[in-house]
mmCIF file of C-alpha atoms in Angstrom:
data_model
loop_
_atom_site.group_PDB
_atom_site.id
_atom_site.type_symbol
_atom_site.label_atom_id
_atom_site.label_comp_id
_atom_site.label_asym_id
_atom_site.label_seq_id
_atom_site.Cartn_x
_atom_site.Cartn_y
_atom_site.Cartn_z
ATOM 1 C CA UNK A 18 -18.842 8.657 4.835
ATOM 2 C CA UNK A 19 -15.219 8.823 6.354
ATOM 3 C CA UNK A 20 -12.603 6.615 5.096
ATOM 4 C CA UNK A 21 -9.720 5.452 6.590
ATOM 5 C CA UNK A 22 -7.784 8.367 9.196
ATOM 6 C CA UNK A 23 -4.956 8.331 10.373
ATOM 7 C CA UNK A 24 -3.208 10.359 13.301
ATOM 8 C CA UNK A 25 -1.197 12.259 14.240
ATOM 9 C CA UNK A 26 -0.360 13.150 10.121
ATOM 10 C CA UNK A 27 2.751 13.902 11.261
ATOM 11 C CA UNK A 28 4.932 13.058 14.468
ATOM 12 C CA UNK A 29 8.940 14.122 15.596
ATOM 13 C CA UNK A 30 9.901 12.313 18.354
ATOM 14 C CA UNK A 31 13.956 11.754 19.775
ATOM 15 C CA UNK A 32 15.724 8.620 19.683
ATOM 16 C CA UNK A 33 14.800 6.264 22.601
ATOM 17 C CA UNK A 34 11.212 7.561 23.167
ATOM 18 C CA UNK A 35 8.012 5.479 22.913
ATOM 19 C CA UNK A 36 5.281 6.450 19.975
ATOM 20 C CA UNK A 37 1.707 5.532 19.807
ATOM 21 C CA UNK A 38 0.298 5.778 15.938
ATOM 22 C CA UNK A 39 -3.467 5.683 15.429
ATOM 23 C CA UNK A 40 -5.912 4.124 12.984
ATOM 24 C CA UNK A 41 -10.010 4.371 12.737
ATOM 25 C CA UNK A 42 -10.747 2.292 9.747
ATOM 26 C CA UNK A 43 -13.898 2.233 7.782
ATOM 27 C CA UNK A 44 -16.637 1.308 9.764
ATOM 28 C CA UNK A 45 -18.148 -2.100 9.134
ATOM 29 C CA UNK A 46 -14.679 -3.616 8.056
ATOM 30 C CA UNK A 47 -13.071 -6.665 9.576
ATOM 31 C CA UNK A 48 -9.945 -6.174 8.390
ATOM 32 C CA UNK A 49 -7.322 -4.176 9.357
ATOM 33 C CA UNK A 50 -3.566 -3.650 8.027
ATOM 34 C CA UNK A 51 -0.794 -1.545 9.245
ATOM 35 C CA UNK A 52 2.086 -1.023 6.344
ATOM 36 C CA UNK A 53 5.384 1.060 6.992
ATOM 37 C CA UNK A 54 6.708 2.804 3.423
ATOM 38 C CA UNK A 55 9.928 4.251 3.319
ATOM 39 C CA UNK A 56 10.828 6.657 0.705
ATOM 40 C CA UNK A 57 10.791 5.208 -3.039
ATOM 41 C CA UNK A 58 9.586 1.902 -1.681
ATOM 42 C CA UNK A 59 6.073 0.134 -2.073
ATOM 43 C CA UNK A 60 4.202 -0.277 1.231
ATOM 44 C CA UNK A 61 6.064 -3.089 3.773
ATOM 45 C CA UNK A 62 3.593 -5.458 5.321
ATOM 46 C CA UNK A 63 3.647 -5.369 9.330
ATOM 47 C CA UNK A 64 0.621 -6.505 10.998
ATOM 48 C CA UNK A 65 -2.723 -7.439 9.930
ATOM 49 C CA UNK A 66 -5.702 -7.922 12.366
ATOM 50 C CA UNK A 67 -9.083 -9.965 11.721
ATOM 51 C CA UNK A 68 -11.308 -8.564 14.604
ATOM 52 C CA UNK A 69 -9.585 -8.143 17.427
ATOM 53 C CA UNK A 70 -6.880 -10.530 17.046
ATOM 54 C CA UNK A 71 -3.596 -9.971 15.089
ATOM 55 C CA UNK A 72 -4.052 -12.682 12.873
ATOM 56 C CA UNK A 73 -0.789 -12.709 11.199
ATOM 57 C CA UNK A 74 2.383 -10.337 12.839
ATOM 58 C CA UNK A 75 5.255 -11.664 10.764
ATOM 59 C CA UNK A 76 5.826 -8.159 9.318
ATOM 60 C CA UNK A 77 7.016 -6.741 12.753
ATOM 61 C CA UNK A 78 10.460 -6.047 12.226
ATOM 62 C CA UNK A 79 11.245 -7.131 16.024
ATOM 63 C CA UNK A 80 9.839 -6.743 19.617
ATOM 64 C CA UNK A 81 9.764 -2.845 19.819
ATOM 65 C CA UNK A 82 6.692 -2.670 17.547
ATOM 66 C CA UNK A 83 3.656 -3.908 18.872
ATOM 67 C CA UNK A 84 -0.028 -3.161 17.913
ATOM 68 C CA UNK A 85 -3.619 -3.489 19.616
ATOM 69 C CA UNK A 86 -7.260 -3.485 18.306
ATOM 70 C CA UNK A 87 -9.076 -4.122 21.315
ATOM 71 C CA UNK A 88 -12.407 -3.567 20.297
ATOM 72 C CA UNK A 89 -12.048 -4.773 16.722
ATOM 73 C CA UNK A 90 -12.425 -1.151 15.772
ATOM 74 C CA UNK A 91 -9.756 1.295 16.272
ATOM 75 C CA UNK A 92 -5.858 -0.098 15.864
ATOM 76 C CA UNK A 93 -2.872 1.426 17.570
ATOM 77 C CA UNK A 94 0.246 0.916 16.482
ATOM 78 C CA UNK A 95 3.061 1.577 19.636
ATOM 79 C CA UNK A 96 7.035 1.706 18.876
ATOM 80 C CA UNK A 97 9.044 1.258 21.860
ATOM 81 C CA UNK A 98 12.574 2.844 22.048
ATOM 82 C CA UNK A 99 12.312 4.129 18.888
ATOM 83 C CA UNK A 100 15.626 4.445 16.539
ATOM 84 C CA UNK A 101 16.570 6.563 13.713
ATOM 85 C CA UNK A 102 15.562 3.606 11.576
ATOM 86 C CA UNK A 103 12.222 3.027 12.321
ATOM 87 C CA UNK A 104 11.597 7.157 10.132
ATOM 88 C CA UNK A 105 9.162 6.369 7.798
ATOM 89 C CA UNK A 106 5.767 6.481 6.388
ATOM 90 C CA UNK A 107 3.075 4.258 8.762
ATOM 91 C CA UNK A 108 -0.060 3.642 6.766
ATOM 92 C CA UNK A 109 -3.129 1.711 7.938
ATOM 93 C CA UNK A 110 -5.665 -0.034 5.340
ATOM 94 C CA UNK A 111 -8.909 -1.463 6.035
ATOM 95 C CA UNK A 112 -10.892 -3.874 4.247
ATOM 96 C CA UNK A 113 -14.412 -5.320 4.331
ATOM 97 C CA UNK A 114 -13.432 -8.854 4.880
ATOM 98 C CA UNK A 115 -9.998 -10.792 4.492
ATOM 99 C CA UNK A 116 -9.487 -12.543 1.366
ATOM 100 C CA UNK A 117 -9.603 -11.154 -2.166
ATOM 101 C CA UNK A 118 -11.272 -7.841 -1.259
ATOM 102 C CA UNK A 119 -9.585 -4.181 -1.951
ATOM 103 C CA UNK A 120 -7.996 -2.805 0.738
ATOM 104 C CA UNK A 121 -8.515 0.829 1.890
ATOM 105 C CA UNK A 122 -5.759 3.099 3.236
ATOM 106 C CA UNK A 123 -5.598 6.014 5.176
ATOM 107 C CA UNK A 124 -3.194 9.208 4.753
ATOM 108 C CA UNK A 125 -0.384 8.006 6.529
ATOM 109 C CA UNK A 126 1.421 8.851 9.655
ATOM 110 C CA UNK A 127 4.703 10.442 9.058
ATOM 111 C CA UNK A 128 7.123 9.275 11.589
ATOM 112 C CA UNK A 129 10.445 11.167 12.066
ATOM 113 C CA UNK A 130 12.990 9.875 14.437
ATOM 114 C CA UNK A 131 15.637 12.632 15.461
ATOM 115 C CA UNK B 19 9.969 -15.876 -1.558
ATOM 116 C CA UNK B 20 7.137 -13.966 -3.208
ATOM 117 C CA UNK B 21 8.674 -11.162 -5.108
ATOM 118 C CA UNK B 22 6.590 -8.347 -6.986
ATOM 119 C CA UNK B 23 8.890 -5.878 -9.243
ATOM 120 C CA UNK B 24 7.607 -3.108 -11.641
ATOM 121 C CA UNK B 25 9.326 -1.346 -14.560
ATOM 122 C CA UNK B 26 9.858 1.846 -15.061
ATOM 123 C CA UNK B 27 11.377 3.300 -11.770
ATOM 124 C CA UNK B 28 10.388 6.604 -13.346
ATOM 125 C CA UNK B 29 8.625 7.796 -16.708
ATOM 126 C CA UNK B 30 8.261 10.850 -17.892
ATOM 127 C CA UNK B 31 5.392 11.502 -20.962
ATOM 128 C CA UNK B 32 4.700 14.353 -22.713
ATOM 129 C CA UNK B 33 0.482 14.982 -22.430
ATOM 130 C CA UNK B 34 -1.080 12.764 -24.676
ATOM 131 C CA UNK B 35 2.117 10.110 -25.104
ATOM 132 C CA UNK B 36 0.589 6.926 -24.390
ATOM 133 C CA UNK B 37 2.497 4.447 -22.654
ATOM 134 C CA UNK B 38 2.042 1.134 -20.677
ATOM 135 C CA UNK B 39 3.687 0.378 -16.835
ATOM 136 C CA UNK B 40 4.938 -3.185 -15.979
ATOM 137 C CA UNK B 41 4.320 -5.232 -13.007
ATOM 138 C CA UNK B 42 5.986 -8.502 -12.884
ATOM 139 C CA UNK B 43 5.391 -11.260 -9.922
ATOM 140 C CA UNK B 44 6.750 -14.246 -8.885
ATOM 141 C CA UNK B 45 4.249 -16.058 -6.262
ATOM 142 C CA UNK B 46 3.452 -19.476 -4.938
ATOM 143 C CA UNK B 47 -0.397 -18.810 -6.107
ATOM 144 C CA UNK B 48 -2.313 -15.358 -7.150
ATOM 145 C CA UNK B 49 -5.882 -15.064 -5.879
ATOM 146 C CA UNK B 50 -5.622 -11.598 -7.373
ATOM 147 C CA UNK B 51 -3.834 -8.634 -8.312
ATOM 148 C CA UNK B 52 -4.172 -5.008 -7.430
ATOM 149 C CA UNK B 53 -3.228 -1.342 -8.971
ATOM 150 C CA UNK B 54 -3.103 1.661 -6.508
ATOM 151 C CA UNK B 55 -2.518 4.996 -7.639
ATOM 152 C CA UNK B 56 -0.515 7.182 -4.961
ATOM 153 C CA UNK B 57 -0.489 10.898 -4.754
ATOM 154 C CA UNK B 58 2.540 12.614 -2.720
ATOM 155 C CA UNK B 59 1.948 13.234 1.051
ATOM 156 C CA UNK B 60 -1.373 10.770 0.620
ATOM 157 C CA UNK B 61 -1.721 6.825 1.093
ATOM 158 C CA UNK B 62 -2.766 4.725 -1.838
ATOM 159 C CA UNK B 63 -5.721 4.890 -3.658
ATOM 160 C CA UNK B 64 -7.317 1.881 -5.498
ATOM 161 C CA UNK B 65 -7.900 1.235 -8.759
ATOM 162 C CA UNK B 66 -8.379 -2.123 -10.106
ATOM 163 C CA UNK B 67 -8.324 -5.558 -9.135
ATOM 164 C CA UNK B 68 -7.361 -8.565 -11.837
ATOM 165 C CA UNK B 69 -8.243 -12.034 -10.793
ATOM 166 C CA UNK B 70 -7.193 -14.413 -13.419
ATOM 167 C CA UNK B 71 -5.324 -14.277 -16.629
ATOM 168 C CA UNK B 72 -6.613 -12.552 -19.782
ATOM 169 C CA UNK B 73 -8.539 -10.134 -17.797
ATOM 170 C CA UNK B 74 -8.707 -7.195 -18.357
ATOM 171 C CA UNK B 75 -10.311 -3.329 -16.468
ATOM 172 C CA UNK B 76 -10.690 -0.203 -17.832
ATOM 173 C CA UNK B 77 -11.424 3.553 -15.880
ATOM 174 C CA UNK B 78 -10.743 6.710 -17.811
ATOM 175 C CA UNK B 79 -7.773 7.044 -19.615
ATOM 176 C CA UNK B 80 -6.445 3.392 -17.777
ATOM 177 C CA UNK B 81 -6.477 -0.086 -18.876
ATOM 178 C CA UNK B 82 -4.729 -2.892 -16.847
ATOM 179 C CA UNK B 83 -4.315 -6.186 -18.127
ATOM 180 C CA UNK B 84 -3.168 -9.411 -16.372
ATOM 181 C CA UNK B 85 -0.981 -12.157 -17.425
ATOM 182 C CA UNK B 86 0.033 -15.399 -15.720
ATOM 183 C CA UNK B 87 3.701 -13.858 -14.866
ATOM 184 C CA UNK B 88 3.192 -9.993 -14.722
ATOM 185 C CA UNK B 89 0.504 -7.043 -15.161
ATOM 186 C CA UNK B 90 0.300 -4.071 -17.399
ATOM 187 C CA UNK B 91 -1.392 -0.849 -16.643
ATOM 188 C CA UNK B 92 -1.643 0.873 -20.024
ATOM 189 C CA UNK B 93 -2.483 4.924 -19.982
ATOM 190 C CA UNK B 94 -4.002 6.232 -22.959
ATOM 191 C CA UNK B 95 -3.605 9.818 -24.302
ATOM 192 C CA UNK B 96 -2.275 10.898 -20.384
ATOM 193 C CA UNK B 97 -3.094 14.351 -18.938
ATOM 194 C CA UNK B 98 -0.722 16.044 -16.169
ATOM 195 C CA UNK B 99 -3.400 15.010 -13.683
ATOM 196 C CA UNK B 100 -2.443 11.516 -14.145
ATOM 197 C CA UNK B 101 1.158 12.068 -12.896
ATOM 198 C CA UNK B 102 1.396 9.842 -9.379
ATOM 199 C CA UNK B 103 2.952 6.634 -8.576
ATOM 200 C CA UNK B 104 1.459 3.755 -9.318
ATOM 201 C CA UNK B 105 1.846 0.310 -7.192
ATOM 202 C CA UNK B 106 0.639 -2.874 -7.819
ATOM 203 C CA UNK B 107 0.078 -5.518 -5.362
ATOM 204 C CA UNK B 108 -0.534 -9.006 -5.103
ATOM 205 C CA UNK B 109 -2.511 -11.249 -3.069
ATOM 206 C CA UNK B 110 -0.850 -14.572 -2.428
ATOM 207 C CA UNK B 111 -3.397 -16.417 -0.860
ATOM 208 C CA UNK B 112 -1.461 -14.578 2.802
ATOM 209 C CA UNK B 113 -3.190 -12.785 4.874
ATOM 210 C CA UNK B 114 -1.867 -9.568 3.378
ATOM 211 C CA UNK B 115 -0.714 -7.699 -0.140
ATOM 212 C CA UNK B 116 3.064 -8.056 -1.347
ATOM 213 C CA UNK B 117 3.575 -4.349 -3.047
ATOM 214 C CA UNK B 118 5.973 -3.805 -5.870
ATOM 215 C CA UNK B 119 8.068 -0.452 -5.071
ATOM 216 C CA UNK B 120 5.997 1.320 -7.852
ATOM 217 C CA UNK B 121 6.662 3.296 -11.025
ATOM 218 C CA UNK B 122 6.582 7.339 -10.511
ATOM 219 C CA UNK B 123 4.873 8.753 -14.086
ATOM 220 C CA UNK B 124 5.233 12.368 -14.356
ATOM 221 C CA UNK B 125 3.177 14.173 -17.497
ATOM 222 C CA UNK B 126 3.902 17.208 -18.893
ATOM 223 C CA UNK B 127 1.592 19.837 -20.059
#
């Protein structure tokens, strides 16, 4: 009866390094979302998957950010050449389908870029 | 551009002191409005979904209402364990939710 899980819970990296953040959605949920949350702000949409395909990646800030979901379950958010401004909590959510369904969130990965 | 705002930014209440949080939205279309609770260091936890103006939902000490331009989260006789950040989000027929910045609620014993 697991919820959405994310690993690692914390990641500290140096400017310019590459990082991968993992999300395990609730079993059977076809929609998966990535958000970024800065301190004192609400979650900001990054990318959404329906199955294996990225249905909407309009929230990705630039081409250093990329996400995959090759088998329609686990997703990985990849950030190249990290910058200090990338520091934030990265949240993953899943829902049963798209549309009018509540999204269930994981605990997030706190990324710190030194 | 679709926008969601929340007020107040922060609210301190004494235990038992009822109040309301506001979520105002400007969107091209509203398929649903969602309320979430977020505790420090955790992801948002789903509370309610509202679909149409006039709708109300209740859960323990919380009641959410919806009009055509805003939603209220009423907290009746709050307890310290109700302290959290309360987020609202709208589904604007897009593929994702647009979140407000949240209201940080502190309930003092």
